[in-house]
PDB file of C-alpha atoms in Angstrom:
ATOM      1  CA  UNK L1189     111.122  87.958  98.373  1.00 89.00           C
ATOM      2  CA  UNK L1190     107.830  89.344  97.862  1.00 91.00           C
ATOM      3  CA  UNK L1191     106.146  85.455  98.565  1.00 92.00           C
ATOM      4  CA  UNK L1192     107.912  85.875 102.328  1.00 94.00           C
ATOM      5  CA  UNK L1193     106.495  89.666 102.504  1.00 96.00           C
ATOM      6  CA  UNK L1194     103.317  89.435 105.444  1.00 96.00           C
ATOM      7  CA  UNK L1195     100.421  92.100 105.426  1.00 95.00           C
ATOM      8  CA  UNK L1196     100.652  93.926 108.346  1.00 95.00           C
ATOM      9  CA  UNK L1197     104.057  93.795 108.924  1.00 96.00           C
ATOM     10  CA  UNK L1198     107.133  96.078 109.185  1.00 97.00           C
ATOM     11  CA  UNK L1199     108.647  93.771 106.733  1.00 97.00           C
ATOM     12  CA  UNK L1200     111.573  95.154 103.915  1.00 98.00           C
ATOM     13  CA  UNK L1201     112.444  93.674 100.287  1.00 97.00           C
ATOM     14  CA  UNK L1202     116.093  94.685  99.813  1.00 97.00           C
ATOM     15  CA  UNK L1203     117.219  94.811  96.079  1.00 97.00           C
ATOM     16  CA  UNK L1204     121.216  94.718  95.101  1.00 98.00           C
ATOM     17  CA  UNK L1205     122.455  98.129  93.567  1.00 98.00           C
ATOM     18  CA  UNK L1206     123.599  97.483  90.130  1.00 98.00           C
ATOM     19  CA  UNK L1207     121.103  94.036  89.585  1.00 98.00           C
ATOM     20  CA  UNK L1208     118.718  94.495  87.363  1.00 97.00           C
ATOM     21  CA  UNK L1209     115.244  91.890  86.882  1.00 96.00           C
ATOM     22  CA  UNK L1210     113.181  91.469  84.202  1.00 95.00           C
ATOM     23  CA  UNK L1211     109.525  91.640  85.633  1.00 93.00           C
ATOM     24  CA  UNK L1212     106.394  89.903  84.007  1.00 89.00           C
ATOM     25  CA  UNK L1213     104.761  90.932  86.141  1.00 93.00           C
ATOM     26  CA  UNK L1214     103.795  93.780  88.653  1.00 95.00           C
ATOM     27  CA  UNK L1215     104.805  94.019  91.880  1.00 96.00           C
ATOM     28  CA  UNK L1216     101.913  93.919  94.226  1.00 95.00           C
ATOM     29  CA  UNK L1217     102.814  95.935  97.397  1.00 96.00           C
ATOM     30  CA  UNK L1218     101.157  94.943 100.955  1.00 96.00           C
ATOM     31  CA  UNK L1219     100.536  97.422 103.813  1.00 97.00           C
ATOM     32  CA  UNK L1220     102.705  97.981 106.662  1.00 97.00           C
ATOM     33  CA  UNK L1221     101.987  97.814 110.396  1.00 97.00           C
ATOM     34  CA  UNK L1222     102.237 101.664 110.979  1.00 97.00           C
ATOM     35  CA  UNK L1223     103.921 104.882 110.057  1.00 94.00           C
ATOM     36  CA  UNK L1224     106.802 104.434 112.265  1.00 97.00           C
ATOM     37  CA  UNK L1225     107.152 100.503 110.751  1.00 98.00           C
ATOM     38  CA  UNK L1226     106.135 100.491 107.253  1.00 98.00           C
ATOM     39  CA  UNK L1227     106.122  97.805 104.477  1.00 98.00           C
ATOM     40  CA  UNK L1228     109.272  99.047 102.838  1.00 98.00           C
ATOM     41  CA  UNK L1229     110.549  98.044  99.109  1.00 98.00           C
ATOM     42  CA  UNK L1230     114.755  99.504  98.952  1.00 98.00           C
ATOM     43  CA  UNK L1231     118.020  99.278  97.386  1.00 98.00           C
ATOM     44  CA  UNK L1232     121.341  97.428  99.728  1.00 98.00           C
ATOM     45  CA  UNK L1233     125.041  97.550  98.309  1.00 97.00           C
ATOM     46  CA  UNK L1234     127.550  99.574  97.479  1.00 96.00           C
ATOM     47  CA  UNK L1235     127.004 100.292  94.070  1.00 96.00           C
ATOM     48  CA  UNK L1236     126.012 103.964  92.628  1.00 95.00           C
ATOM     49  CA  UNK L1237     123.235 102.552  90.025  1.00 97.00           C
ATOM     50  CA  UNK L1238     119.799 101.940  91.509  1.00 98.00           C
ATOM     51  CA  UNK L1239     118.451  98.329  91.649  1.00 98.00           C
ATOM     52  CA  UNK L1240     117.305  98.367  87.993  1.00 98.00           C
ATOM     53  CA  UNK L1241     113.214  96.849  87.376  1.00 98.00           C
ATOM     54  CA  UNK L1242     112.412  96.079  83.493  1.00 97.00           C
ATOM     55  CA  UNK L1243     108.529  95.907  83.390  1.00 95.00           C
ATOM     56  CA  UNK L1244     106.304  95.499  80.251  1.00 86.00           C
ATOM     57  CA  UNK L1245     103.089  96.988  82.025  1.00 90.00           C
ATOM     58  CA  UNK L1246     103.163  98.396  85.281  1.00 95.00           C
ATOM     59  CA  UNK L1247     105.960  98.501  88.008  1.00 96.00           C
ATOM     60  CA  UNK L1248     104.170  98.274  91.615  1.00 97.00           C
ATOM     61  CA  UNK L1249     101.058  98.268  92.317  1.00 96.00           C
ATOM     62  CA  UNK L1250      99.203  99.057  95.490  1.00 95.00           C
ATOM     63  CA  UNK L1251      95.843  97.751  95.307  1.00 91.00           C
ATOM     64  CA  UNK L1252      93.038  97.817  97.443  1.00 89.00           C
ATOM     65  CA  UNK L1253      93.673 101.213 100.047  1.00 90.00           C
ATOM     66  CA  UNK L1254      97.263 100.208 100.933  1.00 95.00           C
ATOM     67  CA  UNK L1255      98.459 102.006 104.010  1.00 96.00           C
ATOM     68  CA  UNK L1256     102.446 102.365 105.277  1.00 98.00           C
ATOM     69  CA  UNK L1257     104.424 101.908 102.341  1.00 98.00           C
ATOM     70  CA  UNK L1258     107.932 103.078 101.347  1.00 98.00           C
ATOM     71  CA  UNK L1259     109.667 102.820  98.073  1.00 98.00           C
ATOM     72  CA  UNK L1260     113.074 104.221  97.834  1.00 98.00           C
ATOM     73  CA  UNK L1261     115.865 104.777  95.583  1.00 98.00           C
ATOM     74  CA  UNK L1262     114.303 101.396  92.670  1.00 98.00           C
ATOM     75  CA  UNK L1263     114.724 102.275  89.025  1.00 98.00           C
ATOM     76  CA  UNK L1264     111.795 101.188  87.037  1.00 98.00           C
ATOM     77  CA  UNK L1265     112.002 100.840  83.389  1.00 98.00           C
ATOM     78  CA  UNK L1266     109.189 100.299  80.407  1.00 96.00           C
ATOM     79  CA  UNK L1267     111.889  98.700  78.214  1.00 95.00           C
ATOM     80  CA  UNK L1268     109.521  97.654  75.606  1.00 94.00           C
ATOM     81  CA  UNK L1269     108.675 101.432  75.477  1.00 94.00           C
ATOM     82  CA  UNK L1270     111.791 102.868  74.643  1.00 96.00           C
ATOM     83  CA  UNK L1271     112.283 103.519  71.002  1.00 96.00           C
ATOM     84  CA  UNK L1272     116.262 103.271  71.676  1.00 96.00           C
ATOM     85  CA  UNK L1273     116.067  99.555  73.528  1.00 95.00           C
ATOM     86  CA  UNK L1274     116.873  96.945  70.886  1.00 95.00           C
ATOM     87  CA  UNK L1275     113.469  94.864  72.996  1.00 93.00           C
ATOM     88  CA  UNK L1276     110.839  97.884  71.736  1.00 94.00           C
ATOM     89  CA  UNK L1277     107.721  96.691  70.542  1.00 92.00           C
ATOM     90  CA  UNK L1278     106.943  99.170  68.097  1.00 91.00           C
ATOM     91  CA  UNK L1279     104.886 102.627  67.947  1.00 90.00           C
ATOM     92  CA  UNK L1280     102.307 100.776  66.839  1.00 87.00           C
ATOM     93  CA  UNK L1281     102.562  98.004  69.847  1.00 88.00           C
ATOM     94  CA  UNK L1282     103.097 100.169  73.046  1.00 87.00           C
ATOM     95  CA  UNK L1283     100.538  99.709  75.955  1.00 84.00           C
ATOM     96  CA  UNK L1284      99.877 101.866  78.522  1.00 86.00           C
ATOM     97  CA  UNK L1285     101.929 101.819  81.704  1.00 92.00           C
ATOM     98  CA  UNK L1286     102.504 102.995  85.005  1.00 96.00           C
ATOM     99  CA  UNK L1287     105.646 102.727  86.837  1.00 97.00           C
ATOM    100  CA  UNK L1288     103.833 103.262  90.135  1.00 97.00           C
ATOM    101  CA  UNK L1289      99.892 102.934  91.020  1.00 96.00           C
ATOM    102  CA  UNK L1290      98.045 103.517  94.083  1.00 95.00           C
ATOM    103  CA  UNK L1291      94.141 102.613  93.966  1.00 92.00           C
ATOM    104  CA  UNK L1292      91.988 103.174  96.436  1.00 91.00           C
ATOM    105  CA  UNK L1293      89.284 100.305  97.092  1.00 88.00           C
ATOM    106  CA  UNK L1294      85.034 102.075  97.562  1.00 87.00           C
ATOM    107  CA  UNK L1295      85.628 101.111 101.242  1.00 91.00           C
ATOM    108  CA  UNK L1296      88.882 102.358 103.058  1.00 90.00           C
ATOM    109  CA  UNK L1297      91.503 105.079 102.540  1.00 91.00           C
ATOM    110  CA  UNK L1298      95.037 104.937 101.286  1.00 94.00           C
ATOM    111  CA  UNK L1299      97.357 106.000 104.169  1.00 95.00           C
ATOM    112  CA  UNK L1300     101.230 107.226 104.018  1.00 96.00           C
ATOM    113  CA  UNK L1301     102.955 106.271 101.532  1.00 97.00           C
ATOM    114  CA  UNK L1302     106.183 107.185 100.744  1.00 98.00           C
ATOM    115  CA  UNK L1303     107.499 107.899  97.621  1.00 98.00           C
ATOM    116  CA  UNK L1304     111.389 108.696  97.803  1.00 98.00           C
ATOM    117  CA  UNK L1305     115.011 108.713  95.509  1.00 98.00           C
ATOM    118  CA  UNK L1306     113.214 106.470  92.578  1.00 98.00           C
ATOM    119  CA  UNK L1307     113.485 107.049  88.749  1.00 98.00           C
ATOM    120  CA  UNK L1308     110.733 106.045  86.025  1.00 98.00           C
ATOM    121  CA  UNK L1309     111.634 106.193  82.740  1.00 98.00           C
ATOM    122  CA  UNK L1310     109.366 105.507  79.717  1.00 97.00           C
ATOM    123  CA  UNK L1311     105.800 105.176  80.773  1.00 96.00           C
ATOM    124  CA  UNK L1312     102.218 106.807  80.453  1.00 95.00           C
ATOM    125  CA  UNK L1313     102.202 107.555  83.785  1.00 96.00           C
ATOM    126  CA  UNK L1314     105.302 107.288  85.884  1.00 97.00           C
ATOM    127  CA  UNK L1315     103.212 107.954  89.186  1.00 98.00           C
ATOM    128  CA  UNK L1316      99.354 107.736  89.496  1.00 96.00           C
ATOM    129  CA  UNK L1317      97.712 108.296  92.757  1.00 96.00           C
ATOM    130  CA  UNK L1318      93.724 107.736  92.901  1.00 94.00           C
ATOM    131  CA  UNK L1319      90.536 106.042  93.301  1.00 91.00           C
ATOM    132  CA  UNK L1320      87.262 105.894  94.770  1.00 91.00           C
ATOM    133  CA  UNK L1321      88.469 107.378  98.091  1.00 93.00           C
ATOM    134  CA  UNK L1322      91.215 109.422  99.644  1.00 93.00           C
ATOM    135  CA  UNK L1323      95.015 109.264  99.551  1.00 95.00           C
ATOM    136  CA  UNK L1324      96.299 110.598 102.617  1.00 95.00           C
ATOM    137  CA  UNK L1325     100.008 111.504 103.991  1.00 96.00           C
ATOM    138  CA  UNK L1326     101.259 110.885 100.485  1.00 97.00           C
ATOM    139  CA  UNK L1327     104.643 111.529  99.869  1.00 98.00           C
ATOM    140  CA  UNK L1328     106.486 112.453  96.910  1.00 98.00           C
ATOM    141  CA  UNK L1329     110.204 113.536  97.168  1.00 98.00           C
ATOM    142  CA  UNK L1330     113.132 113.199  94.843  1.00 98.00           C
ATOM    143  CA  UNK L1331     111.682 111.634  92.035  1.00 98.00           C
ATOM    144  CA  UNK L1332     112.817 111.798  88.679  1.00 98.00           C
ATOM    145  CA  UNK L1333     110.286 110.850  85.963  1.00 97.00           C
ATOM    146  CA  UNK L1334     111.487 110.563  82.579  1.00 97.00           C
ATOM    147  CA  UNK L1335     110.300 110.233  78.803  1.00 96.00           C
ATOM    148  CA  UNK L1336     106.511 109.918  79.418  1.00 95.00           C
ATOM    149  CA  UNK L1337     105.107 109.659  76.276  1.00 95.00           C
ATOM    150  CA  UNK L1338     100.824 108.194  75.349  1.00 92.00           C
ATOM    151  CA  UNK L1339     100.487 107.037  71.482  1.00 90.00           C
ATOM    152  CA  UNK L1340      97.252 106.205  71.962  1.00 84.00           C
ATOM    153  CA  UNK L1341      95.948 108.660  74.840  1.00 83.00           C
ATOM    154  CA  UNK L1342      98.064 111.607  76.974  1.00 87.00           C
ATOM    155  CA  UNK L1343     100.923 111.213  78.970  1.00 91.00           C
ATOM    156  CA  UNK L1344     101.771 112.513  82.277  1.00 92.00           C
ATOM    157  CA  UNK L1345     104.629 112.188  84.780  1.00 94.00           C
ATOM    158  CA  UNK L1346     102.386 112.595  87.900  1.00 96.00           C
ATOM    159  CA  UNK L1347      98.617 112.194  88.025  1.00 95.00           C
ATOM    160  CA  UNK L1348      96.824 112.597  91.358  1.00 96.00           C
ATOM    161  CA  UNK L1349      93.276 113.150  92.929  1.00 95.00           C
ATOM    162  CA  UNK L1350      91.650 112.927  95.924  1.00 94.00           C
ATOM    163  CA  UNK L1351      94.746 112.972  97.895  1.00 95.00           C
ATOM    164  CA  UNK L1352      96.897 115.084 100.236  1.00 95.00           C
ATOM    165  CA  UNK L1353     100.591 115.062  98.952  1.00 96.00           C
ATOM    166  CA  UNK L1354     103.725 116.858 100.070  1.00 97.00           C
ATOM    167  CA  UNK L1355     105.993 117.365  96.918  1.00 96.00           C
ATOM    168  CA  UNK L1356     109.277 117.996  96.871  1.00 96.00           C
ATOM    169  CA  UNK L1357     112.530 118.196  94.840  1.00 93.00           C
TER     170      UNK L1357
END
């Protein structure tokens, strides 16, 4: 889906309730054409589990000042971090990971983005929002971030700077 997904464009990558994918690697999110019509990534069916998203490293990342960007209602999960998943890699073998990143770029700003409904489970960082320039219209609602845990470093469910962000729930 995400090879079809155009920059610039109100565009949507709908994942199946209940299916779960095994992610290499990261999803790299686009912007969208505006607030009103953003880039969105979402869950479609009927089930009551979240589209599940196993990731070794990072979930989604939005590189380079995204702007009008949505994620809502994904599970993402550092499998390989979780000392209960038969597929851990040992204490001595975790890596850091984020289940969501937003970097600016030195040139433009990050611009709404919407956080919403989404559970990370099992990373350094389950949401980092930061960079060289400012976040803007950043929202975070919903959220559940669970087991953060560094071996190597600290952990922390939500890191932010240089940004303006409504929290809530």
């Amino acid at each position: 889906a995400m090879k079809q997904v155009r920059v610039g464009y109100p565009d949507w990558v709908l994942l199946k309730k209940g299916d779960e994918w095994d992610m290499a690697q990261p999803i790299y999110a686009v912007s969208g054409q505006s607030q009103q019509a953003p880039f969105v990534i979402t869950a479609y069916g009927e089930s009551d589990k979240r589209p599940l998203i196993k990731v070794d490293k990072t979930g989604i990342i939005l590189r380079g000042s995204k702007r009008f960007v949505a994620v809502i209602g994904l599970e993402l999960y550092a499998e390989t971090r979780d000392p209960n998943s038969s597929n851990f890699s040992g204490w001595d073998n975790v890596t850091n990971s984020f289940g969501i990143i937003s970097l600016t770029d030195g040139v433009n700003d990050v611009d709404s983005i919407l956080l919403e409904d989404n559970v990370f489970s099992y990373f350094v960082t389950g949401i980092q929002i930061n960079g060289k320039r400012e976040s803007r219209n950043i929202i975070i609602r919903r959220n559940q971030i669970l087991n953060s845990y560094g071996t190597a470093s600290h952990s922390q469910g939500l890191f932010v700077a240089r940004a303006t962000v409504l929290l809530e729930e």
